[in-house]
GROMACS .gro file of C-alpha atoms in nm:
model
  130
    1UNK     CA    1 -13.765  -0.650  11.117
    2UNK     CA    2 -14.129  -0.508  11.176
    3UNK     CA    3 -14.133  -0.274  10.949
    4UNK     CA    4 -14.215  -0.466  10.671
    5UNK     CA    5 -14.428  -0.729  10.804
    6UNK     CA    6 -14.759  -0.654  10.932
    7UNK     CA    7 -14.890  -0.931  11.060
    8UNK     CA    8 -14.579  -0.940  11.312
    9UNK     CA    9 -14.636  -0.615  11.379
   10UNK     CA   10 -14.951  -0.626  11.469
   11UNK     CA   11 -14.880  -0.972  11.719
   12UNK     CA   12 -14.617  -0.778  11.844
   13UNK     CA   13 -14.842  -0.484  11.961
   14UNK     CA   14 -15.099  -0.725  12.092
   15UNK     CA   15 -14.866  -0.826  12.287
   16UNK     CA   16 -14.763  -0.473  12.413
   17UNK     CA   17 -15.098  -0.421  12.480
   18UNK     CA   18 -15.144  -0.748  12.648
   19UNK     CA   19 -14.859  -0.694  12.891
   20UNK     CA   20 -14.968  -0.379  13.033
   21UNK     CA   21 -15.348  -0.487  13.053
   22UNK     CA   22 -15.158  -0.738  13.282
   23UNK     CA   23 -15.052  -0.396  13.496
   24UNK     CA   24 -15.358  -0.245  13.506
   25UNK     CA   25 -15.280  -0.004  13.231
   26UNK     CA   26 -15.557   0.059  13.001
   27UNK     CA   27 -15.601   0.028  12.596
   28UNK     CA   28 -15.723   0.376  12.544
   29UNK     CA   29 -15.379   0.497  12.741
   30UNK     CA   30 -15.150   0.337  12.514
   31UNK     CA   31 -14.982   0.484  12.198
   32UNK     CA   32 -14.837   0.217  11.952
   33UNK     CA   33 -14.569   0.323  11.779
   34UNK     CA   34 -14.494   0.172  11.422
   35UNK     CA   35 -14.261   0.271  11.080
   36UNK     CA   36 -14.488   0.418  10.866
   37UNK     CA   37 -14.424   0.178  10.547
   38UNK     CA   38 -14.699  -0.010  10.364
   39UNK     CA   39 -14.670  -0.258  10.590
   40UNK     CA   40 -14.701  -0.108  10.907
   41UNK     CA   41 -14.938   0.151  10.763
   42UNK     CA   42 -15.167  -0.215  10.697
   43UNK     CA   43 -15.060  -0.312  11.044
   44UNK     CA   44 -15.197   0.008  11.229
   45UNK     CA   45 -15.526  -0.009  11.005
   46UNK     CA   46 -15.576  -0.328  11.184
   47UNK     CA   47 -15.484  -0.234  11.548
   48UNK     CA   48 -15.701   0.094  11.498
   49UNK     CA   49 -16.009  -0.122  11.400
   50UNK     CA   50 -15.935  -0.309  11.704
   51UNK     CA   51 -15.940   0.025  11.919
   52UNK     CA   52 -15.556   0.048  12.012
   53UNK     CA   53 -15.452   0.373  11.868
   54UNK     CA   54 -15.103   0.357  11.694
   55UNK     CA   55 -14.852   0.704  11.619
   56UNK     CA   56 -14.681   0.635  11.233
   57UNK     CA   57 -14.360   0.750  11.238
   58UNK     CA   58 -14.062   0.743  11.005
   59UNK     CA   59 -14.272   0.984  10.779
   60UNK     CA   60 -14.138   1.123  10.471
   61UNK     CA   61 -14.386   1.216  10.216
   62UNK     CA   62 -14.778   1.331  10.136
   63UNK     CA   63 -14.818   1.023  10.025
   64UNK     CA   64 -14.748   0.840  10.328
   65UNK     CA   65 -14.970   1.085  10.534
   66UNK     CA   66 -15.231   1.071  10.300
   67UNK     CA   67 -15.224   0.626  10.363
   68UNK     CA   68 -15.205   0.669  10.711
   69UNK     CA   69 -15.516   0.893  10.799
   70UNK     CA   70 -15.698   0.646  10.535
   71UNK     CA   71 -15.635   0.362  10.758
   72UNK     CA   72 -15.730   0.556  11.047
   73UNK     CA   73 -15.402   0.606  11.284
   74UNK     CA   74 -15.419   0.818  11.539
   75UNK     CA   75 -15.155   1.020  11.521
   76UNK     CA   76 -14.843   1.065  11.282
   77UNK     CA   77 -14.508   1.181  11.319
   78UNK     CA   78 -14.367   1.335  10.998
   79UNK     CA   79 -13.933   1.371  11.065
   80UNK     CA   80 -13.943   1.757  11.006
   81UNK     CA   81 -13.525   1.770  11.101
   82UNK     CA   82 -13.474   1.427  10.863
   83UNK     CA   83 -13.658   1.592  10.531
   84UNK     CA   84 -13.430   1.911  10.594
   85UNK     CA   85 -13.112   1.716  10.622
   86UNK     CA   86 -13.218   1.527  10.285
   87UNK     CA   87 -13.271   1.908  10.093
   88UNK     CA   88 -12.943   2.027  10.240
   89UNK     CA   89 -12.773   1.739  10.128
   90UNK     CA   90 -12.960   1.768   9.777
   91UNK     CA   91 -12.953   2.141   9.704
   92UNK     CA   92 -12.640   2.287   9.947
   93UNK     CA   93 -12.868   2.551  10.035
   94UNK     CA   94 -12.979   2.678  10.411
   95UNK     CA   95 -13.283   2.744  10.501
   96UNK     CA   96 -13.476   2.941  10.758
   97UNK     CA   97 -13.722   2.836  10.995
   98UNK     CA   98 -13.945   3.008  10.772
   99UNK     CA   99 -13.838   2.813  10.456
  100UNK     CA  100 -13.760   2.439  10.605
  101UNK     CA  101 -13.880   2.196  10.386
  102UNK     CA  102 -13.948   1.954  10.682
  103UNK     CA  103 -14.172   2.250  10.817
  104UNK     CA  104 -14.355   2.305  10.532
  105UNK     CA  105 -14.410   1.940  10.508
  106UNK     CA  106 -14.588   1.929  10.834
  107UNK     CA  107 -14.803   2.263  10.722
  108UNK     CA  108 -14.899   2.066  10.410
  109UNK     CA  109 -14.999   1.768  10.557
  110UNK     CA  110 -15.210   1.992  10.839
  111UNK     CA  111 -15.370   2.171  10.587
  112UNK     CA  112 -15.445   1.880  10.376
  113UNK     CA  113 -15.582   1.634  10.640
  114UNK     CA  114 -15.832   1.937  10.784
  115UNK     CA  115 -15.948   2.010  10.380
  116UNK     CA  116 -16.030   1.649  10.410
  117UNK     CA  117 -16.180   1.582  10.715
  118UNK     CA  118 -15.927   1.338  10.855
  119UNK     CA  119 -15.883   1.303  11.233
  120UNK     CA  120 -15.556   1.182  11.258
  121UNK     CA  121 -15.345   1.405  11.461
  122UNK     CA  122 -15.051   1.533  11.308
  123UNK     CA  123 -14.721   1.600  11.560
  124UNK     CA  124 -14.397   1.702  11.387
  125UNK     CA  125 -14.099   1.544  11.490
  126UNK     CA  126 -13.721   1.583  11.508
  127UNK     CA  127 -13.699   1.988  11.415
  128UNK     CA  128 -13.372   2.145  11.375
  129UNK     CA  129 -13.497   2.462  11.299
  130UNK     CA  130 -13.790   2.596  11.501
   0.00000   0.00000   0.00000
């Protein structure tokens, strides 16, 4: 239901964030997760710009990386396991650790966000092979 509306997802993190100010938890100590599709890529350039730092997830593509560090989140998560299922579906071939698409994915975006100067951190999730 978030995922593709930003403005709700961006109430719905104020609200997060609101609830553990309540507790005595601080801004800079809280990581808001959100599905990195245009919307929620729109949603975290507005929470960033507010100071609440937000991890994309759901991360497929260069393309999605490449929106995300342009609106400034903190952190993705690119689903290293989820892009190898989709070539081992696709091709019927293994792969090694060495040769995992997800992997490689993860290397790309790495290498691409440091030619570029981009901060956002880059954590790979959901490996099956490494």
């Amino acid at each position: 239901r978030l995922s593709f509306d930003t403005d709700a997802t961006v109430n719905k993190a104020l609200q997060l964030i609101a609830l553990y100010k309540e507790n005595g938890v601080a801004t800079q100590r809280i990581l808001i997760k959100i599905a990195s599709t245009w919307e929620g890529i729109q949603a975290a350039r507005v929470l960033e710009q507010q100071g609440i730092q937000c991890n994309l997830t759901l991360l497929f593509h260069m393309a999605q990386a490449r929106a995300c560090a342009e609106a400034g989140a903190y952190l993705i998560s690119p689903f290293v396991g989820r892009i190898l299922d989709w070539y081992k579906a696709s091709t019927g071939k293994d792969y090694t650790a060495e040769t995992d698409p997800g992997v490689l994915s993860v290397r790309d975006i790495y290498r691409f966000y440091k030619q570029h100067g981009y901060k956002t951190v880059v954590m790979g999730a959901s490996f099956r092979n490494t």
